[in-house]
Amino acid sequence: MFGFNMFPETLRPFNVQYKCFSVSMLPGNERDDVERGGKIIMPPSALDQLTRLNINYPMVFKLTNKLTGRITHCGVLEFVADEGKVYLPHWMMHNLLLQEGDFLNVESTSLPVATFSRFQPQSPDFLDITNPKAVLENGLRLFACLTTGDVIAIKYNDKIYELCVLETKPGSAVVIIECDMNVEFDAPVGYKEPERGTPKDEDMQIDPAELMPEPTGFVAFKGEGNRLDGKKKKTTSISEDVPSPKSVLYQRGIPDYDYKIGTLKFLRNSKPVSSKETKGTDGNDQFKAFGGEGNSLRSKKA
């Protein structure tokens, strides 16, 4: 009479029971897009019934296995399945503990838009991915919603990575279509922190001077000291009871200043052994300090 509806239409839910099968049982070519995502394939009669109901968009469905009480949520990809059947990804059937031909309850629902989600990879191999957030974002494009507790599967470089949904906000099930969602990752299952080698106490007490090679030939101030008053040195001091390490400076070689780039020199006996140096090895002639021959800076007059 008045030309307008005084009583708004109430939402009538879609609630139907189907036989569920995995995507591999779908007639025709293989559907990798269904296997890698979070959407199902329903019969054409479901589309006809959904268009007559006042439901919210995007279409989101609640899947329930009444035998085990397992619940998850999904979207719909196509309406091309045989009547009375629905086709699910393998990972979704695994989460619902379903076998081929089991009955599944499909009910339309509405979920809040996601703002945060936290995932846990099920294998340490996920750490080999250079940019895991970009890979996850690309994989979630085939999903319509997420449910806390589900283990989703994402394919990257011909390899399947499983991720457990640990947390979603603002609810336990959220829609991820056209949303701005923050993502966090927990440590993968089976991941162990790399052990950092700690230096031992014995290694820290090693004096670097002990690692140097011992010098050959004469070493200055190597003898024992004597007191000027003629008394003997004290032998009961604490410092003499503990043997002191040999702290001898490392003698470096003399660089070759005439070296030319691109040349190699192999020096075996760079300095011939003189007869004076060999006398000390016989044991008859001992080394005497300042026993060399003097030379004058002034030239001798002829």
PDB file of N, CA, C and O in Angstrom, residues 56-120:
ATOM      1  N   ASN A  56      25.545 -12.299   2.843  1.00  0.00           N
ATOM      2  CA  ASN A  56      26.578 -11.278   2.727  1.00  0.00           C
ATOM      3  C   ASN A  56      27.651 -11.718   1.739  1.00  0.00           C
ATOM      4  O   ASN A  56      27.903 -12.907   1.545  1.00  0.00           O
ATOM      5  N   TYR A  57      28.286 -10.757   1.106  1.00  0.00           N
ATOM      6  CA  TYR A  57      29.386 -10.997   0.176  1.00  0.00           C
ATOM      7  C   TYR A  57      30.665 -10.388   0.751  1.00  0.00           C
ATOM      8  O   TYR A  57      30.610  -9.359   1.431  1.00  0.00           O
ATOM      9  N   PRO A  58      31.835 -11.003   0.493  1.00  0.00           N
ATOM     10  CA  PRO A  58      32.057 -12.210  -0.296  1.00  0.00           C
ATOM     11  C   PRO A  58      31.510 -13.459   0.389  1.00  0.00           C
ATOM     12  O   PRO A  58      31.374 -13.498   1.610  1.00  0.00           O
ATOM     13  N   MET A  59      31.207 -14.472  -0.415  1.00  0.00           N
ATOM     14  CA  MET A  59      30.645 -15.707   0.127  1.00  0.00           C
ATOM     15  C   MET A  59      31.697 -16.442   0.950  1.00  0.00           C
ATOM     16  O   MET A  59      32.752 -16.796   0.430  1.00  0.00           O
ATOM     17  N   VAL A  60      31.393 -16.646   2.211  1.00  0.00           N
ATOM     18  CA  VAL A  60      32.266 -17.393   3.113  1.00  0.00           C
ATOM     19  C   VAL A  60      31.434 -18.479   3.767  1.00  0.00           C
ATOM     20  O   VAL A  60      30.286 -18.228   4.190  1.00  0.00           O
ATOM     21  N   PHE A  61      32.013 -19.670   3.850  1.00  0.00           N
ATOM     22  CA  PHE A  61      31.272 -20.817   4.356  1.00  0.00           C
ATOM     23  C   PHE A  61      32.001 -21.433   5.544  1.00  0.00           C
ATOM     24  O   PHE A  61      33.235 -21.420   5.624  1.00  0.00           O
ATOM     25  N   LYS A  62      31.205 -21.981   6.440  1.00  0.00           N
ATOM     26  CA  LYS A  62      31.706 -22.713   7.604  1.00  0.00           C
ATOM     27  C   LYS A  62      31.536 -24.203   7.334  1.00  0.00           C
ATOM     28  O   LYS A  62      30.413 -24.686   7.128  1.00  0.00           O
ATOM     29  N   LEU A  63      32.651 -24.924   7.334  1.00  0.00           N
ATOM     30  CA  LEU A  63      32.650 -26.359   7.070  1.00  0.00           C
ATOM     31  C   LEU A  63      32.770 -27.095   8.393  1.00  0.00           C
ATOM     32  O   LEU A  63      33.666 -26.805   9.201  1.00  0.00           O
ATOM     33  N   THR A  64      31.881 -28.066   8.609  1.00  0.00           N
ATOM     34  CA  THR A  64      31.836 -28.787   9.884  1.00  0.00           C
ATOM     35  C   THR A  64      31.786 -30.281   9.619  1.00  0.00           C
ATOM     36  O   THR A  64      30.948 -30.750   8.831  1.00  0.00           O
ATOM     37  N   ASN A  65      32.688 -30.994  10.260  1.00  0.00           N
ATOM     38  CA  ASN A  65      32.636 -32.455  10.276  1.00  0.00           C
ATOM     39  C   ASN A  65      31.945 -32.856  11.580  1.00  0.00           C
ATOM     40  O   ASN A  65      32.535 -32.813  12.651  1.00  0.00           O
ATOM     41  N   LYS A  66      30.675 -33.223  11.488  1.00  0.00           N
ATOM     42  CA  LYS A  66      29.892 -33.489  12.687  1.00  0.00           C
ATOM     43  C   LYS A  66      30.351 -34.738  13.423  1.00  0.00           C
ATOM     44  O   LYS A  66      30.061 -34.891  14.621  1.00  0.00           O
ATOM     45  N   LEU A  67      31.058 -35.640  12.758  1.00  0.00           N
ATOM     46  CA  LEU A  67      31.533 -36.851  13.437  1.00  0.00           C
ATOM     47  C   LEU A  67      32.687 -36.546  14.383  1.00  0.00           C
ATOM     48  O   LEU A  67      32.784 -37.131  15.467  1.00  0.00           O
ATOM     49  N   THR A  68      33.567 -35.642  13.995  1.00  0.00           N
ATOM     50  CA  THR A  68      34.733 -35.311  14.818  1.00  0.00           C
ATOM     51  C   THR A  68      34.634 -33.943  15.468  1.00  0.00           C
ATOM     52  O   THR A  68      35.426 -33.629  16.358  1.00  0.00           O
ATOM     53  N   GLY A  69      33.700 -33.101  15.017  1.00  0.00           N
ATOM     54  CA  GLY A  69      33.575 -31.766  15.586  1.00  0.00           C
ATOM     55  C   GLY A  69      34.602 -30.779  15.059  1.00  0.00           C
ATOM     56  O   GLY A  69      34.710 -29.668  15.601  1.00  0.00           O
ATOM     57  N   ARG A  70      35.330 -31.133  14.016  1.00  0.00           N
ATOM     58  CA  ARG A  70      36.334 -30.210  13.453  1.00  0.00           C
ATOM     59  C   ARG A  70      35.641 -29.182  12.576  1.00  0.00           C
ATOM     60  O   ARG A  70      34.719 -29.501  11.810  1.00  0.00           O
ATOM     61  N   ILE A  71      36.115 -27.916  12.678  1.00  0.00           N
ATOM     62  CA  ILE A  71      35.508 -26.799  11.953  1.00  0.00           C
ATOM     63  C   ILE A  71      36.597 -26.006  11.253  1.00  0.00           C
ATOM     64  O   ILE A  71      37.695 -25.802  11.789  1.00  0.00           O
ATOM     65  N   THR A  72      36.293 -25.537  10.058  1.00  0.00           N
ATOM     66  CA  THR A  72      37.156 -24.607   9.349  1.00  0.00           C
ATOM     67  C   THR A  72      36.275 -23.711   8.488  1.00  0.00           C
ATOM     68  O   THR A  72      35.044 -23.888   8.430  1.00  0.00           O
ATOM     69  N   HIS A  73      36.902 -22.737   7.817  1.00  0.00           N
ATOM     70  CA  HIS A  73      36.168 -21.792   6.981  1.00  0.00           C
ATOM     71  C   HIS A  73      36.854 -21.695   5.618  1.00  0.00           C
ATOM     72  O   HIS A  73      38.078 -21.889   5.516  1.00  0.00           O
ATOM     73  N   CYS A  74      36.069 -21.372   4.610  1.00  0.00           N
ATOM     74  CA  CYS A  74      36.611 -21.321   3.250  1.00  0.00           C
ATOM     75  C   CYS A  74      35.743 -20.416   2.389  1.00  0.00           C
ATOM     76  O   CYS A  74      34.675 -19.944   2.814  1.00  0.00           O
ATOM     77  N   GLY A  75      36.214 -20.190   1.161  1.00  0.00           N
ATOM     78  CA  GLY A  75      35.438 -19.496   0.141  1.00  0.00           C
ATOM     79  C   GLY A  75      35.067 -20.481  -0.959  1.00  0.00           C
ATOM     80  O   GLY A  75      35.384 -21.669  -0.892  1.00  0.00           O
ATOM     81  N   VAL A  76      34.409 -19.990  -1.985  1.00  0.00           N
ATOM     82  CA  VAL A  76      34.006 -20.832  -3.110  1.00  0.00           C
ATOM     83  C   VAL A  76      34.688 -20.312  -4.372  1.00  0.00           C
ATOM     84  O   VAL A  76      34.775 -19.103  -4.596  1.00  0.00           O
ATOM     85  N   LEU A  77      35.203 -21.243  -5.172  1.00  0.00           N
ATOM     86  CA  LEU A  77      35.893 -20.875  -6.405  1.00  0.00           C
ATOM     87  C   LEU A  77      34.977 -20.992  -7.622  1.00  0.00           C
ATOM     88  O   LEU A  77      34.880 -20.079  -8.441  1.00  0.00           O
ATOM     89  N   GLU A  78      34.304 -22.128  -7.760  1.00  0.00           N
ATOM     90  CA  GLU A  78      33.421 -22.356  -8.899  1.00  0.00           C
ATOM     91  C   GLU A  78      32.223 -23.201  -8.457  1.00  0.00           C
ATOM     92  O   GLU A  78      32.262 -23.858  -7.400  1.00  0.00           O
ATOM     93  N   PHE A  79      31.182 -23.186  -9.319  1.00  0.00           N
ATOM     94  CA  PHE A  79      29.990 -24.014  -9.090  1.00  0.00           C
ATOM     95  C   PHE A  79      29.856 -24.989 -10.261  1.00  0.00           C
ATOM     96  O   PHE A  79      28.927 -24.893 -11.077  1.00  0.00           O
ATOM     97  N   VAL A  80      30.790 -25.915 -10.352  1.00  0.00           N
ATOM     98  CA  VAL A  80      30.822 -26.868 -11.475  1.00  0.00           C
ATOM     99  C   VAL A  80      30.855 -28.305 -10.985  1.00  0.00           C
ATOM    100  O   VAL A  80      31.053 -29.220 -11.789  1.00  0.00           O
ATOM    101  N   ALA A  81      30.681 -28.564  -9.692  1.00  0.00           N
ATOM    102  CA  ALA A  81      30.753 -29.928  -9.165  1.00  0.00           C
ATOM    103  C   ALA A  81      29.462 -30.682  -9.466  1.00  0.00           C
ATOM    104  O   ALA A  81      28.422 -30.097  -9.805  1.00  0.00           O
ATOM    105  N   ASP A  82      29.558 -31.990  -9.362  1.00  0.00           N
ATOM    106  CA  ASP A  82      28.360 -32.814  -9.526  1.00  0.00           C
ATOM    107  C   ASP A  82      27.394 -32.549  -8.375  1.00  0.00           C
ATOM    108  O   ASP A  82      27.792 -32.162  -7.270  1.00  0.00           O
ATOM    109  N   GLU A  83      26.131 -32.778  -8.650  1.00  0.00           N
ATOM    110  CA  GLU A  83      25.116 -32.515  -7.637  1.00  0.00           C
ATOM    111  C   GLU A  83      25.321 -33.425  -6.427  1.00  0.00           C
ATOM    112  O   GLU A  83      25.564 -34.628  -6.557  1.00  0.00           O
ATOM    113  N   GLY A  84      25.247 -32.792  -5.258  1.00  0.00           N
ATOM    114  CA  GLY A  84      25.412 -33.536  -4.015  1.00  0.00           C
ATOM    115  C   GLY A  84      26.855 -33.735  -3.601  1.00  0.00           C
ATOM    116  O   GLY A  84      27.103 -34.433  -2.612  1.00  0.00           O
ATOM    117  N   LYS A  85      27.800 -33.120  -4.331  1.00  0.00           N
ATOM    118  CA  LYS A  85      29.213 -33.282  -4.026  1.00  0.00           C
ATOM    119  C   LYS A  85      29.898 -31.923  -3.932  1.00  0.00           C
ATOM    120  O   LYS A  85      29.504 -30.961  -4.601  1.00  0.00           O
ATOM    121  N   VAL A  86      30.935 -31.873  -3.120  1.00  0.00           N
ATOM    122  CA  VAL A  86      31.841 -30.720  -3.048  1.00  0.00           C
ATOM    123  C   VAL A  86      33.268 -31.243  -3.090  1.00  0.00           C
ATOM    124  O   VAL A  86      33.547 -32.350  -2.619  1.00  0.00           O
ATOM    125  N   TYR A  87      34.157 -30.422  -3.667  1.00  0.00           N
ATOM    126  CA  TYR A  87      35.552 -30.817  -3.821  1.00  0.00           C
ATOM    127  C   TYR A  87      36.424 -29.850  -3.017  1.00  0.00           C
ATOM    128  O   TYR A  87      36.314 -28.628  -3.175  1.00  0.00           O
ATOM    129  N   LEU A  88      37.278 -30.430  -2.144  1.00  0.00           N
ATOM    130  CA  LEU A  88      38.099 -29.653  -1.217  1.00  0.00           C
ATOM    131  C   LEU A  88      39.578 -29.895  -1.506  1.00  0.00           C
ATOM    132  O   LEU A  88      39.949 -30.960  -2.024  1.00  0.00           O
ATOM    133  N   PRO A  89      40.452 -28.932  -1.156  1.00  0.00           N
ATOM    134  CA  PRO A  89      41.894 -29.192  -1.201  1.00  0.00           C
ATOM    135  C   PRO A  89      42.270 -30.290  -0.208  1.00  0.00           C
ATOM    136  O   PRO A  89      41.577 -30.514   0.799  1.00  0.00           O
ATOM    137  N   HIS A  90      43.377 -30.955  -0.501  1.00  0.00           N
ATOM    138  CA  HIS A  90      43.786 -32.079   0.336  1.00  0.00           C
ATOM    139  C   HIS A  90      44.100 -31.629   1.763  1.00  0.00           C
ATOM    140  O   HIS A  90      43.753 -32.323   2.730  1.00  0.00           O
ATOM    141  N   TRP A  91      44.760 -30.468   1.918  1.00  0.00           N
ATOM    142  CA  TRP A  91      45.125 -30.017   3.260  1.00  0.00           C
ATOM    143  C   TRP A  91      43.870 -29.690   4.095  1.00  0.00           C
ATOM    144  O   TRP A  91      43.871 -29.862   5.310  1.00  0.00           O
ATOM    145  N   MET A  92      42.807 -29.248   3.431  1.00  0.00           N
ATOM    146  CA  MET A  92      41.575 -28.934   4.162  1.00  0.00           C
ATOM    147  C   MET A  92      40.892 -30.209   4.641  1.00  0.00           C
ATOM    148  O   MET A  92      40.358 -30.256   5.761  1.00  0.00           O
ATOM    149  N   MET A  93      40.890 -31.261   3.800  1.00  0.00           N
ATOM    150  CA  MET A  93      40.327 -32.530   4.231  1.00  0.00           C
ATOM    151  C   MET A  93      41.143 -33.133   5.369  1.00  0.00           C
ATOM    152  O   MET A  93      40.596 -33.778   6.266  1.00  0.00           O
ATOM    153  N   HIS A  94      42.449 -32.916   5.339  1.00  0.00           N
ATOM    154  CA  HIS A  94      43.300 -33.421   6.416  1.00  0.00           C
ATOM    155  C   HIS A  94      42.995 -32.707   7.725  1.00  0.00           C
ATOM    156  O   HIS A  94      42.987 -33.322   8.800  1.00  0.00           O
ATOM    157  N   ASN A  95      42.743 -31.410   7.680  1.00  0.00           N
ATOM    158  CA  ASN A  95      42.409 -30.669   8.902  1.00  0.00           C
ATOM    159  C   ASN A  95      41.062 -31.092   9.480  1.00  0.00           C
ATOM    160  O   ASN A  95      40.879 -31.123  10.704  1.00  0.00           O
ATOM    161  N   LEU A  96      40.125 -31.419   8.607  1.00  0.00           N
ATOM    162  CA  LEU A  96      38.789 -31.821   9.061  1.00  0.00           C
ATOM    163  C   LEU A  96      38.693 -33.309   9.355  1.00  0.00           C
ATOM    164  O   LEU A  96      37.610 -33.777   9.752  1.00  0.00           O
ATOM    165  N   LEU A  97      39.774 -34.059   9.147  1.00  0.00           N
ATOM    166  CA  LEU A  97      39.789 -35.512   9.384  1.00  0.00           C
ATOM    167  C   LEU A  97      38.707 -36.203   8.551  1.00  0.00           C
ATOM    168  O   LEU A  97      37.916 -37.013   9.047  1.00  0.00           O
ATOM    169  N   LEU A  98      38.687 -35.854   7.265  1.00  0.00           N
ATOM    170  CA  LEU A  98      37.691 -36.404   6.349  1.00  0.00           C
ATOM    171  C   LEU A  98      38.331 -37.423   5.414  1.00  0.00           C
ATOM    172  O   LEU A  98      39.502 -37.297   5.039  1.00  0.00           O
ATOM    173  N   GLN A  99      37.543 -38.399   5.006  1.00  0.00           N
ATOM    174  CA  GLN A  99      37.917 -39.371   3.994  1.00  0.00           C
ATOM    175  C   GLN A  99      37.063 -39.139   2.741  1.00  0.00           C
ATOM    176  O   GLN A  99      36.067 -38.403   2.771  1.00  0.00           O
ATOM    177  N   GLU A 100      37.458 -39.773   1.651  1.00  0.00           N
ATOM    178  CA  GLU A 100      36.702 -39.622   0.407  1.00  0.00           C
ATOM    179  C   GLU A 100      35.278 -40.142   0.599  1.00  0.00           C
ATOM    180  O   GLU A 100      35.063 -41.283   1.022  1.00  0.00           O
ATOM    181  N   GLY A 101      34.287 -39.292   0.283  1.00  0.00           N
ATOM    182  CA  GLY A 101      32.887 -39.686   0.358  1.00  0.00           C
ATOM    183  C   GLY A 101      32.223 -39.424   1.695  1.00  0.00           C
ATOM    184  O   GLY A 101      31.021 -39.721   1.845  1.00  0.00           O
ATOM    185  N   ASP A 102      32.953 -38.859   2.683  1.00  0.00           N
ATOM    186  CA  ASP A 102      32.336 -38.541   3.963  1.00  0.00           C
ATOM    187  C   ASP A 102      31.386 -37.345   3.813  1.00  0.00           C
ATOM    188  O   ASP A 102      31.538 -36.511   2.915  1.00  0.00           O
ATOM    189  N   PHE A 103      30.438 -37.263   4.727  1.00  0.00           N
ATOM    190  CA  PHE A 103      29.473 -36.163   4.693  1.00  0.00           C
ATOM    191  C   PHE A 103      30.066 -34.931   5.381  1.00  0.00           C
ATOM    192  O   PHE A 103      30.728 -35.033   6.419  1.00  0.00           O
ATOM    193  N   LEU A 104      29.793 -33.786   4.760  1.00  0.00           N
ATOM    194  CA  LEU A 104      30.311 -32.506   5.252  1.00  0.00           C
ATOM    195  C   LEU A 104      29.189 -31.491   5.265  1.00  0.00           C
ATOM    196  O   LEU A 104      28.436 -31.363   4.287  1.00  0.00           O
ATOM    197  N   ASN A 105      29.075 -30.759   6.355  1.00  0.00           N
ATOM    198  CA  ASN A 105      28.045 -29.732   6.488  1.00  0.00           C
ATOM    199  C   ASN A 105      28.608 -28.383   6.060  1.00  0.00           C
ATOM    200  O   ASN A 105      29.627 -27.930   6.574  1.00  0.00           O
ATOM    201  N   VAL A 106      27.960 -27.748   5.092  1.00  0.00           N
ATOM    202  CA  VAL A 106      28.380 -26.461   4.545  1.00  0.00           C
ATOM    203  C   VAL A 106      27.342 -25.415   4.922  1.00  0.00           C
ATOM    204  O   VAL A 106      26.158 -25.553   4.576  1.00  0.00           O
ATOM    205  N   GLU A 107      27.786 -24.372   5.621  1.00  0.00           N
ATOM    206  CA  GLU A 107      26.873 -23.338   6.111  1.00  0.00           C
ATOM    207  C   GLU A 107      27.461 -21.970   5.804  1.00  0.00           C
ATOM    208  O   GLU A 107      28.654 -21.716   6.025  1.00  0.00           O
ATOM    209  N   SER A 108      26.642 -21.086   5.267  1.00  0.00           N
ATOM    210  CA  SER A 108      27.089 -19.726   4.983  1.00  0.00           C
ATOM    211  C   SER A 108      27.240 -18.945   6.279  1.00  0.00           C
ATOM    212  O   SER A 108      26.467 -19.128   7.223  1.00  0.00           O
ATOM    213  N   THR A 109      28.228 -18.046   6.316  1.00  0.00           N
ATOM    214  CA  THR A 109      28.496 -17.263   7.522  1.00  0.00           C
ATOM    215  C   THR A 109      29.139 -15.938   7.133  1.00  0.00           C
ATOM    216  O   THR A 109      29.446 -15.701   5.949  1.00  0.00           O
ATOM    217  N   SER A 110      29.326 -15.078   8.101  1.00  0.00           N
ATOM    218  CA  SER A 110      30.017 -13.800   7.901  1.00  0.00           C
ATOM    219  C   SER A 110      31.137 -13.689   8.932  1.00  0.00           C
ATOM    220  O   SER A 110      30.932 -14.028  10.100  1.00  0.00           O
ATOM    221  N   LEU A 111      32.303 -13.209   8.491  1.00  0.00           N
ATOM    222  CA  LEU A 111      33.479 -13.122   9.356  1.00  0.00           C
ATOM    223  C   LEU A 111      34.039 -11.706   9.331  1.00  0.00           C
ATOM    224  O   LEU A 111      33.872 -10.970   8.345  1.00  0.00           O
ATOM    225  N   PRO A 112      34.709 -11.297  10.408  1.00  0.00           N
ATOM    226  CA  PRO A 112      35.333  -9.965  10.422  1.00  0.00           C
ATOM    227  C   PRO A 112      36.567  -9.924   9.521  1.00  0.00           C
ATOM    228  O   PRO A 112      37.170 -10.956   9.201  1.00  0.00           O
ATOM    229  N   VAL A 113      36.939  -8.725   9.144  1.00  0.00           N
ATOM    230  CA  VAL A 113      38.112  -8.535   8.287  1.00  0.00           C
ATOM    231  C   VAL A 113      39.379  -8.659   9.132  1.00  0.00           C
ATOM    232  O   VAL A 113      39.463  -8.118  10.243  1.00  0.00           O
ATOM    233  N   ALA A 114      40.376  -9.340   8.615  1.00  0.00           N
ATOM    234  CA  ALA A 114      41.604  -9.627   9.371  1.00  0.00           C
ATOM    235  C   ALA A 114      42.455  -8.378   9.522  1.00  0.00           C
ATOM    236  O   ALA A 114      42.562  -7.548   8.610  1.00  0.00           O
ATOM    237  N   THR A 115      43.062  -8.258  10.699  1.00  0.00           N
ATOM    238  CA  THR A 115      44.032  -7.193  10.965  1.00  0.00           C
ATOM    239  C   THR A 115      45.392  -7.733  11.386  1.00  0.00           C
ATOM    240  O   THR A 115      46.400  -7.038  11.274  1.00  0.00           O
ATOM    241  N   PHE A 116      45.448  -8.972  11.868  1.00  0.00           N
ATOM    242  CA  PHE A 116      46.705  -9.562  12.334  1.00  0.00           C
ATOM    243  C   PHE A 116      46.596 -11.078  12.244  1.00  0.00           C
ATOM    244  O   PHE A 116      45.516 -11.663  12.451  1.00  0.00           O
ATOM    245  N   SER A 117      47.733 -11.714  11.936  1.00  0.00           N
ATOM    246  CA  SER A 117      47.801 -13.180  11.920  1.00  0.00           C
ATOM    247  C   SER A 117      49.232 -13.600  12.224  1.00  0.00           C
ATOM    248  O   SER A 117      50.185 -12.896  11.882  1.00  0.00           O
ATOM    249  N   ARG A 118      49.351 -14.757  12.866  1.00  0.00           N
ATOM    250  CA  ARG A 118      50.671 -15.292  13.248  1.00  0.00           C
ATOM    251  C   ARG A 118      50.749 -16.744  12.804  1.00  0.00           C
ATOM    252  O   ARG A 118      49.843 -17.532  13.071  1.00  0.00           O
ATOM    253  N   PHE A 119      51.850 -17.060  12.122  1.00  0.00           N
ATOM    254  CA  PHE A 119      52.031 -18.382  11.535  1.00  0.00           C
ATOM    255  C   PHE A 119      53.265 -19.056  12.125  1.00  0.00           C
ATOM    256  O   PHE A 119      54.204 -18.385  12.568  1.00  0.00           O
ATOM    257  N   GLN A 120      53.259 -20.393  12.067  1.00  0.00           N
ATOM    258  CA  GLN A 120      54.412 -21.193  12.468  1.00  0.00           C
ATOM    259  C   GLN A 120      54.707 -22.207  11.373  1.00  0.00           C
ATOM    260  O   GLN A 120      53.912 -23.124  11.137  1.00  0.00           O
TER     261      GLN A 120
END
